PDB file of C-alpha atoms in Angstrom:
ATOM      1  CA  UNK A1426       0.040  -0.030  -0.424  1.00  0.00           C
ATOM      2  CA  UNK A1427       2.615   2.305  -0.200  1.00  0.00           C
ATOM      3  CA  UNK A1428       3.250   5.389  -3.472  1.00  0.00           C
ATOM      4  CA  UNK A1429       5.886   3.481  -5.324  1.00  0.00           C
ATOM      5  CA  UNK A1430       3.437   0.529  -5.953  1.00  0.00           C
ATOM      6  CA  UNK A1431       0.158   2.547  -6.277  1.00  0.00           C
ATOM      7  CA  UNK A1432       2.856   4.511  -9.258  1.00  0.00           C
ATOM      8  CA  UNK A1433       4.037   1.683 -10.258  1.00  0.00           C
ATOM      9  CA  UNK A1434       0.894   0.549 -10.935  1.00  0.00           C
ATOM     10  CA  UNK A1435      -0.864   3.965 -12.451  1.00  0.00           C
ATOM     11  CA  UNK A1436       2.397   3.565 -14.603  1.00  0.00           C
ATOM     12  CA  UNK A1437       1.565   0.513 -16.117  1.00  0.00           C
ATOM     13  CA  UNK A1438      -2.241   1.097 -16.082  1.00  0.00           C
ATOM     14  CA  UNK A1439      -2.629  -1.879 -13.531  1.00  0.00           C
ATOM     15  CA  UNK A1440      -5.378  -1.286 -11.207  1.00  0.00           C
ATOM     16  CA  UNK A1441      -3.327  -1.313  -7.360  1.00  0.00           C
ATOM     17  CA  UNK A1442      -5.298  -2.559  -4.145  1.00  0.00           C
ATOM     18  CA  UNK A1443      -3.902  -0.338  -0.708  1.00  0.00           C
ATOM     19  CA  UNK A1444      -3.472  -3.312   2.307  1.00  0.00           C
ATOM     20  CA  UNK A1445      -2.509  -2.641   5.545  1.00  0.00           C
ATOM     21  CA  UNK A1446      -2.839  -1.374   9.282  1.00  0.00           C
ATOM     22  CA  UNK A1447      -1.647   2.456   8.772  1.00  0.00           C
ATOM     23  CA  UNK A1448      -5.094   2.880   7.100  1.00  0.00           C
ATOM     24  CA  UNK A1449      -7.071   2.243   9.720  1.00  0.00           C
ATOM     25  CA  UNK A1450      -5.873   5.896  10.613  1.00  0.00           C
ATOM     26  CA  UNK A1451      -7.360   7.278   7.157  1.00  0.00           C
ATOM     27  CA  UNK A1452     -10.540   4.419   6.253  1.00  0.00           C
ATOM     28  CA  UNK A1453     -11.618   4.163  10.116  1.00  0.00           C
ATOM     29  CA  UNK A1454     -13.914   7.503  12.225  1.00  0.00           C
ATOM     30  CA  UNK A1455     -11.314   7.978  14.907  1.00  0.00           C
ATOM     31  CA  UNK A1456     -13.471   7.151  18.298  1.00  0.00           C
ATOM     32  CA  UNK A1457     -13.890  10.264  20.625  1.00  0.00           C
ATOM     33  CA  UNK A1458     -10.777   9.332  23.106  1.00  0.00           C
ATOM     34  CA  UNK A1459      -8.082   9.057  21.172  1.00  0.00           C
ATOM     35  CA  UNK A1460      -5.900  12.211  20.534  1.00  0.00           C
ATOM     36  CA  UNK A1461      -7.596  14.033  17.530  1.00  0.00           C
ATOM     37  CA  UNK A1462      -4.099  15.092  16.904  1.00  0.00           C
ATOM     38  CA  UNK A1463      -1.763  12.543  15.926  1.00  0.00           C
ATOM     39  CA  UNK A1464      -5.054  10.460  14.059  1.00  0.00           C
ATOM     40  CA  UNK A1465      -5.090  13.182  11.717  1.00  0.00           C
ATOM     41  CA  UNK A1466      -1.252  13.201  10.638  1.00  0.00           C
ATOM     42  CA  UNK A1467      -1.035   9.027  10.300  1.00  0.00           C
ATOM     43  CA  UNK A1468      -4.423   9.729   7.748  1.00  0.00           C
ATOM     44  CA  UNK A1469      -2.475  11.857   5.719  1.00  0.00           C
ATOM     45  CA  UNK A1470       0.231   9.980   5.861  1.00  0.00           C
ATOM     46  CA  UNK A1471      -1.928   7.521   4.909  1.00  0.00           C
ATOM     47  CA  UNK A1472      -3.856   9.181   2.488  1.00  0.00           C
ATOM     48  CA  UNK A1473      -0.795  10.300   0.795  1.00  0.00           C
ATOM     49  CA  UNK A1474       0.680   6.919   0.218  1.00  0.00           C
ATOM     50  CA  UNK A1475      -2.051   5.227  -0.758  1.00  0.00           C
ATOM     51  CA  UNK A1476      -2.611   8.251  -3.273  1.00  0.00           C
ATOM     52  CA  UNK A1477      -4.071   6.494  -6.340  1.00  0.00           C
ATOM     53  CA  UNK A1478      -4.994   2.963  -4.544  1.00  0.00           C
ATOM     54  CA  UNK A1479      -8.141   1.823  -6.141  1.00  0.00           C
ATOM     55  CA  UNK A1480      -9.238   0.029  -2.904  1.00  0.00           C
ATOM     56  CA  UNK A1481      -7.937   0.908   0.042  1.00  0.00           C
ATOM     57  CA  UNK A1482      -8.216  -2.478   3.327  1.00  0.00           C
ATOM     58  CA  UNK A1483      -7.824  -0.981   6.765  1.00  0.00           C
ATOM     59  CA  UNK A1484      -6.191  -4.415   8.839  1.00  0.00           C
ATOM     60  CA  UNK A1485      -7.455  -3.852  12.474  1.00  0.00           C
ATOM     61  CA  UNK A1486      -6.888  -5.253  15.562  1.00  0.00           C
ATOM     62  CA  UNK A1487      -9.862  -4.426  16.671  1.00  0.00           C
ATOM     63  CA  UNK A1488     -13.495  -3.178  15.830  1.00  0.00           C
ATOM     64  CA  UNK A1489     -13.866   0.510  14.138  1.00  0.00           C
ATOM     65  CA  UNK A1490     -16.768   2.264  13.069  1.00  0.00           C
ATOM     66  CA  UNK A1491     -15.683   2.524   8.696  1.00  0.00           C
ATOM     67  CA  UNK A1492     -16.115   5.913   6.707  1.00  0.00           C
ATOM     68  CA  UNK A1493     -13.972   4.529   3.571  1.00  0.00           C
ATOM     69  CA  UNK A1494     -12.556   0.560   2.085  1.00  0.00           C
ATOM     70  CA  UNK A1495     -12.796  -2.425   3.423  1.00  0.00           C
ATOM     71  CA  UNK A1496     -11.544  -2.989   7.045  1.00  0.00           C
ATOM     72  CA  UNK A1497     -10.384  -6.726   8.147  1.00  0.00           C
ATOM     73  CA  UNK A1498      -8.742  -8.011  10.805  1.00  0.00           C
ATOM     74  CA  UNK A1499      -5.030  -9.788  10.379  1.00  0.00           C
ATOM     75  CA  UNK A1500      -4.643 -12.981   9.357  1.00  0.00           C
ATOM     76  CA  UNK A1501      -3.431 -15.340  12.324  1.00  0.00           C
ATOM     77  CA  UNK A1502      -1.070 -18.758  11.730  1.00  0.00           C
ATOM     78  CA  UNK A1503      -2.476 -21.332  12.790  1.00  0.00           C
ATOM     79  CA  UNK A1504      -0.008 -21.370  15.807  1.00  0.00           C
ATOM     80  CA  UNK A1505      -0.525 -18.291  17.227  1.00  0.00           C
ATOM     81  CA  UNK A1506      -4.857 -18.924  17.336  1.00  0.00           C
ATOM     82  CA  UNK A1507      -4.112 -22.449  18.547  1.00  0.00           C
ATOM     83  CA  UNK A1508      -4.951 -22.347  22.796  1.00  0.00           C
ATOM     84  CA  UNK A1509      -3.116 -20.935  25.703  1.00  0.00           C
ATOM     85  CA  UNK A1510      -1.174 -22.396  28.282  1.00  0.00           C
ATOM     86  CA  UNK A1511      -0.361 -19.601  30.516  1.00  0.00           C
ATOM     87  CA  UNK A1512       1.848 -20.002  32.952  1.00  0.00           C
ATOM     88  CA  UNK A1513       5.152 -19.684  31.519  1.00  0.00           C
ATOM     89  CA  UNK A1514       7.486 -17.071  31.237  1.00  0.00           C
ATOM     90  CA  UNK A1515       7.024 -13.004  30.614  1.00  0.00           C
ATOM     91  CA  UNK A1516       7.700 -12.960  26.937  1.00  0.00           C
ATOM     92  CA  UNK A1517       9.686  -9.792  25.592  1.00  0.00           C
ATOM     93  CA  UNK A1518      10.635  -8.106  21.859  1.00  0.00           C
ATOM     94  CA  UNK A1519      11.535  -4.697  20.969  1.00  0.00           C
ATOM     95  CA  UNK A1520      12.242  -3.191  17.325  1.00  0.00           C
ATOM     96  CA  UNK A1521      14.680  -1.241  18.398  1.00  0.00           C
ATOM     97  CA  UNK A1522      15.867  -2.833  21.518  1.00  0.00           C
ATOM     98  CA  UNK A1523      15.097  -2.074  24.602  1.00  0.00           C
ATOM     99  CA  UNK A1524      17.401  -0.131  27.375  1.00  0.00           C
ATOM    100  CA  UNK A1525      19.179  -2.566  29.233  1.00  0.00           C
ATOM    101  CA  UNK A1526      17.677  -0.536  32.992  1.00  0.00           C
ATOM    102  CA  UNK A1527      14.562  -1.725  31.377  1.00  0.00           C
ATOM    103  CA  UNK A1528      15.799  -5.689  31.186  1.00  0.00           C
ATOM    104  CA  UNK A1529      17.442  -5.076  33.865  1.00  0.00           C
ATOM    105  CA  UNK A1530      13.432  -3.636  36.101  1.00  0.00           C
ATOM    106  CA  UNK A1531      11.744  -7.710  34.025  1.00  0.00           C
ATOM    107  CA  UNK A1532      14.742  -9.583  35.209  1.00  0.00           C
ATOM    108  CA  UNK A1533      14.113  -8.407  38.342  1.00  0.00           C
ATOM    109  CA  UNK A1534      10.903  -9.807  39.012  1.00  0.00           C
ATOM    110  CA  UNK A1535       9.148 -12.720  40.420  1.00  0.00           C
ATOM    111  CA  UNK A1536       8.884 -14.574  36.623  1.00  0.00           C
ATOM    112  CA  UNK A1537      10.977 -16.255  33.983  1.00  0.00           C
ATOM    113  CA  UNK A1538      11.563 -13.876  31.202  1.00  0.00           C
ATOM    114  CA  UNK A1539      12.424 -14.919  27.599  1.00  0.00           C
ATOM    115  CA  UNK A1540      13.487 -11.591  25.389  1.00  0.00           C
ATOM    116  CA  UNK A1541      14.175 -11.773  21.209  1.00  0.00           C
ATOM    117  CA  UNK A1542      16.122  -9.932  20.246  1.00  0.00           C
ATOM    118  CA  UNK A1543      19.649  -9.476  17.989  1.00  0.00           C
ATOM    119  CA  UNK A1544      22.288  -9.651  20.510  1.00  0.00           C
ATOM    120  CA  UNK A1545      21.634 -10.895  23.623  1.00  0.00           C
ATOM    121  CA  UNK A1546      22.053  -8.560  26.594  1.00  0.00           C
ATOM    122  CA  UNK A1547      23.978 -10.698  28.833  1.00  0.00           C
ATOM    123  CA  UNK A1548      22.097  -9.746  32.469  1.00  0.00           C
ATOM    124  CA  UNK A1549      20.988 -12.395  34.890  1.00  0.00           C
ATOM    125  CA  UNK A1550      17.411 -13.500  35.062  1.00  0.00           C
ATOM    126  CA  UNK A1551      16.715 -12.551  30.982  1.00  0.00           C
ATOM    127  CA  UNK A1552      16.677 -15.225  28.707  1.00  0.00           C
ATOM    128  CA  UNK A1553      18.230 -14.633  25.721  1.00  0.00           C
ATOM    129  CA  UNK A1554      16.949 -15.805  22.265  1.00  0.00           C
ATOM    130  CA  UNK A1555      17.783 -14.877  19.039  1.00  0.00           C
ATOM    131  CA  UNK A1556      14.776 -14.354  16.770  1.00  0.00           C
ATOM    132  CA  UNK A1557      12.328 -16.673  15.207  1.00  0.00           C
ATOM    133  CA  UNK A1558       9.076 -16.463  14.084  1.00  0.00           C
ATOM    134  CA  UNK A1559       9.044 -20.926  14.939  1.00  0.00           C
ATOM    135  CA  UNK A1560       9.789 -20.503  18.117  1.00  0.00           C
ATOM    136  CA  UNK A1561       8.136 -16.675  19.388  1.00  0.00           C
ATOM    137  CA  UNK A1562       4.651 -18.732  18.808  1.00  0.00           C
ATOM    138  CA  UNK A1563       6.147 -21.595  20.247  1.00  0.00           C
ATOM    139  CA  UNK A1564       6.749 -19.023  23.639  1.00  0.00           C
ATOM    140  CA  UNK A1565       3.758 -17.134  22.793  1.00  0.00           C
ATOM    141  CA  UNK A1566       1.198 -19.382  23.252  1.00  0.00           C
ATOM    142  CA  UNK A1567       2.425 -19.948  27.367  1.00  0.00           C
ATOM    143  CA  UNK A1568       3.733 -17.072  28.354  1.00  0.00           C
ATOM    144  CA  UNK A1569       2.439 -15.555  31.378  1.00  0.00           C
ATOM    145  CA  UNK A1570       2.234 -12.370  29.593  1.00  0.00           C
ATOM    146  CA  UNK A1571       4.036 -10.016  26.376  1.00  0.00           C
ATOM    147  CA  UNK A1572       6.411  -6.629  26.951  1.00  0.00           C
ATOM    148  CA  UNK A1573       7.364  -5.455  23.653  1.00  0.00           C
ATOM    149  CA  UNK A1574       6.542  -2.370  21.383  1.00  0.00           C
ATOM    150  CA  UNK A1575       2.937  -1.571  20.061  1.00  0.00           C
ATOM    151  CA  UNK A1576       3.559  -3.350  16.973  1.00  0.00           C
ATOM    152  CA  UNK A1577       0.454  -3.710  15.336  1.00  0.00           C
ATOM    153  CA  UNK A1578       0.889  -7.855  14.578  1.00  0.00           C
ATOM    154  CA  UNK A1579       2.245  -8.573  17.562  1.00  0.00           C
ATOM    155  CA  UNK A1580      -0.593  -6.494  19.721  1.00  0.00           C
ATOM    156  CA  UNK A1581      -3.458  -8.344  16.390  1.00  0.00           C
ATOM    157  CA  UNK A1582      -1.841 -11.555  18.219  1.00  0.00           C
ATOM    158  CA  UNK A1583      -2.333 -11.097  21.699  1.00  0.00           C
ATOM    159  CA  UNK A1584      -5.277 -10.127  21.347  1.00  0.00           C
ATOM    160  CA  UNK A1585      -6.586 -12.582  19.310  1.00  0.00           C
ATOM    161  CA  UNK A1586      -5.158 -15.013  22.161  1.00  0.00           C
ATOM    162  CA  UNK A1587      -6.223 -13.553  24.849  1.00  0.00           C
ATOM    163  CA  UNK A1588      -2.105 -13.384  25.649  1.00  0.00           C
ATOM    164  CA  UNK A1589      -2.033 -10.225  28.403  1.00  0.00           C
ATOM    165  CA  UNK A1590       0.252  -7.642  26.717  1.00  0.00           C
ATOM    166  CA  UNK A1591       1.526  -3.862  27.351  1.00  0.00           C
ATOM    167  CA  UNK A1592       2.450  -2.490  24.628  1.00  0.00           C
ATOM    168  CA  UNK A1593       5.207   0.438  24.554  1.00  0.00           C
ATOM    169  CA  UNK A1594       6.631   3.282  22.208  1.00  0.00           C
ATOM    170  CA  UNK A1595       8.750   6.192  21.641  1.00  0.00           C
ATOM    171  CA  UNK A1596       6.867   9.340  22.747  1.00  0.00           C
ATOM    172  CA  UNK A1597       6.660  11.098  19.808  1.00  0.00           C
ATOM    173  CA  UNK A1598       5.136   7.890  17.384  1.00  0.00           C
ATOM    174  CA  UNK A1599       1.973   8.545  16.699  1.00  0.00           C
ATOM    175  CA  UNK A1600       1.174   4.945  14.737  1.00  0.00           C
ATOM    176  CA  UNK A1601       2.010   3.337  18.024  1.00  0.00           C
ATOM    177  CA  UNK A1602       0.822   5.571  20.820  1.00  0.00           C
ATOM    178  CA  UNK A1603      -2.499   4.929  18.605  1.00  0.00           C
ATOM    179  CA  UNK A1604      -2.148   1.497  18.939  1.00  0.00           C
ATOM    180  CA  UNK A1605      -2.493   1.456  22.616  1.00  0.00           C
ATOM    181  CA  UNK A1606      -5.207   4.052  23.129  1.00  0.00           C
ATOM    182  CA  UNK A1607      -6.794   1.261  20.838  1.00  0.00           C
ATOM    183  CA  UNK A1608      -6.153  -1.220  22.842  1.00  0.00           C
ATOM    184  CA  UNK A1609      -6.668   0.355  25.856  1.00  0.00           C
ATOM    185  CA  UNK A1610      -9.924   1.966  24.847  1.00  0.00           C
ATOM    186  CA  UNK A1611     -10.903  -2.249  24.522  1.00  0.00           C
ATOM    187  CA  UNK A1612      -9.174  -3.407  27.709  1.00  0.00           C
ATOM    188  CA  UNK A1613      -7.478  -5.809  25.957  1.00  0.00           C
ATOM    189  CA  UNK A1614      -3.628  -4.576  27.105  1.00  0.00           C
ATOM    190  CA  UNK A1615      -1.842  -1.168  28.165  1.00  0.00           C
ATOM    191  CA  UNK A1616       0.778   0.341  27.735  1.00  0.00           C
ATOM    192  CA  UNK A1617       2.242   4.076  27.199  1.00  0.00           C
ATOM    193  CA  UNK A1618       5.550   6.003  26.374  1.00  0.00           C
ATOM    194  CA  UNK A1619       8.143   3.983  27.697  1.00  0.00           C
ATOM    195  CA  UNK A1620       9.486   6.602  29.917  1.00  0.00           C
ATOM    196  CA  UNK A1621       6.227   6.975  31.581  1.00  0.00           C
ATOM    197  CA  UNK A1622       7.365   2.759  32.271  1.00  0.00           C
ATOM    198  CA  UNK A1623       7.720   2.487  36.398  1.00  0.00           C
ATOM    199  CA  UNK A1624       8.134   0.380  39.396  1.00  0.00           C
ATOM    200  CA  UNK A1625       3.938  -0.028  40.520  1.00  0.00           C
ATOM    201  CA  UNK A1626       2.845   0.322  37.101  1.00  0.00           C
ATOM    202  CA  UNK A1627       4.145  -2.998  35.183  1.00  0.00           C
ATOM    203  CA  UNK A1628       2.995  -4.713  38.286  1.00  0.00           C
ATOM    204  CA  UNK A1629      -0.240  -3.449  38.677  1.00  0.00           C
ATOM    205  CA  UNK A1630      -0.165  -4.765  34.758  1.00  0.00           C
ATOM    206  CA  UNK A1631       1.405  -7.793  35.640  1.00  0.00           C
ATOM    207  CA  UNK A1632      -1.511  -8.685  38.279  1.00  0.00           C
ATOM    208  CA  UNK A1633      -4.499  -7.834  36.895  1.00  0.00           C
ATOM    209  CA  UNK A1634      -6.447 -10.680  34.998  1.00  0.00           C
ATOM    210  CA  UNK A1635      -6.342 -11.673  31.837  1.00  0.00           C
ATOM    211  CA  UNK A1636      -8.649  -9.898  28.964  1.00  0.00           C
ATOM    212  CA  UNK A1637     -10.677 -13.165  26.998  1.00  0.00           C
ATOM    213  CA  UNK A1638      -9.463 -13.345  23.213  1.00  0.00           C
ATOM    214  CA  UNK A1639     -11.616 -10.768  21.449  1.00  0.00           C
ATOM    215  CA  UNK A1640     -14.226 -11.665  19.266  1.00  0.00           C
ATOM    216  CA  UNK A1641     -14.833 -10.150  16.017  1.00  0.00           C
ATOM    217  CA  UNK A1642     -16.098 -11.607  12.928  1.00  0.00           C
ATOM    218  CA  UNK A1643     -14.409  -9.166  10.509  1.00  0.00           C
ATOM    219  CA  UNK A1644     -13.613 -11.039   7.325  1.00  0.00           C
ATOM    220  CA  UNK A1645      -9.817 -12.421   7.433  1.00  0.00           C
ATOM    221  CA  UNK A1646      -7.345  -9.881   5.627  1.00  0.00           C
ATOM    222  CA  UNK A1647      -6.516 -12.261   2.785  1.00  0.00           C
ATOM    223  CA  UNK A1648     -10.193 -12.962   1.756  1.00  0.00           C
ATOM    224  CA  UNK A1649     -11.275  -9.350   1.917  1.00  0.00           C
ATOM    225  CA  UNK A1650      -8.256  -8.820  -0.547  1.00  0.00           C
ATOM    226  CA  UNK A1651      -8.746 -11.549  -2.527  1.00  0.00           C
ATOM    227  CA  UNK A1652     -12.511  -9.987  -3.465  1.00  0.00           C
ATOM    228  CA  UNK A1653     -10.817  -6.965  -3.790  1.00  0.00           C
ATOM    229  CA  UNK A1654      -9.034  -8.246  -6.548  1.00  0.00           C
ATOM    230  CA  UNK A1655     -11.700 -10.582  -8.382  1.00  0.00           C
ATOM    231  CA  UNK A1656     -13.803  -7.489  -8.448  1.00  0.00           C
ATOM    232  CA  UNK A1657     -11.343  -5.427 -10.378  1.00  0.00           C
ATOM    233  CA  UNK A1658     -11.145  -8.584 -12.661  1.00  0.00           C
ATOM    234  CA  UNK A1659     -14.435  -8.444 -13.029  1.00  0.00           C
ATOM    235  CA  UNK A1660     -15.153  -4.301 -13.559  1.00  0.00           C
ATOM    236  CA  UNK A1661     -17.423  -5.135 -10.509  1.00  0.00           C
ATOM    237  CA  UNK A1662     -18.199  -2.297  -8.290  1.00  0.00           C
TER     238      UNK A1662
END
C-alpha cells in the first residue's frame, strides 16, 4: 500500500489495492477518546501514500467504524491461534532494542523472562533467544504476559489469543501511541510511552487478570484482498 507501488501500478496502467494497518487511520472514524492530532497526522500519511489506489483495505486488531474502503482483521498463523497454556515466562520483544535499565527491571520481577533480540544483553535473569518466528510463537502460547513495542501484528496476536500485553512506544511515535490507545480503549491490554513506565505500573499490569480473546467476526485480510482482486478483474463495483 505504499506510494511507490501505487505509482508503479499507475505507470503500468494496472489497478492497485492498498493494504495495511496504517490505513485504519484513513479509512476508519476516530474514536472520540483518541488524540485528534496524532490520528490526523497518521490519516494524512496513509492517504498520501495510497493516493491513486483503486481499493483500500484497512487491517485492524479491534473493531472500528468504517468511513471508506474495507476493514479486515489480520491473518493469524495457525500456531498463533492455538489454545494458550499461560503458566510460562514473561515474553519480551522490542523492535528497536530495549534500554538496559528496563531489562534489568524486568529481570528483577518474580517471573522468568525470555527476550527475543538480535543481541544478548547479558543480564542475569534474562533468557536470550535469537529472532525465530517459530520459536517466538511457541513461547507466546505459554507466556504469562508480553511486554513489547506497540507494533500492530504482535498486538493482533495477543488480542486474538487473550495474551496480556503491555505495549510500549517512543513518545513521538504517533502510530504506536494510537495502537496503545486503541488497545486500552478496548480493555485488551495496557501501555504507555517507554519513559513513563515505572515499577508500580509494571506490577499492576502483571497483577491484572487476562482479558478473554477478542470475539470479532471481521473477515480475514487475505479473503478481503481476494474479493477486491476479483472485483477489479471483473470490473465490478
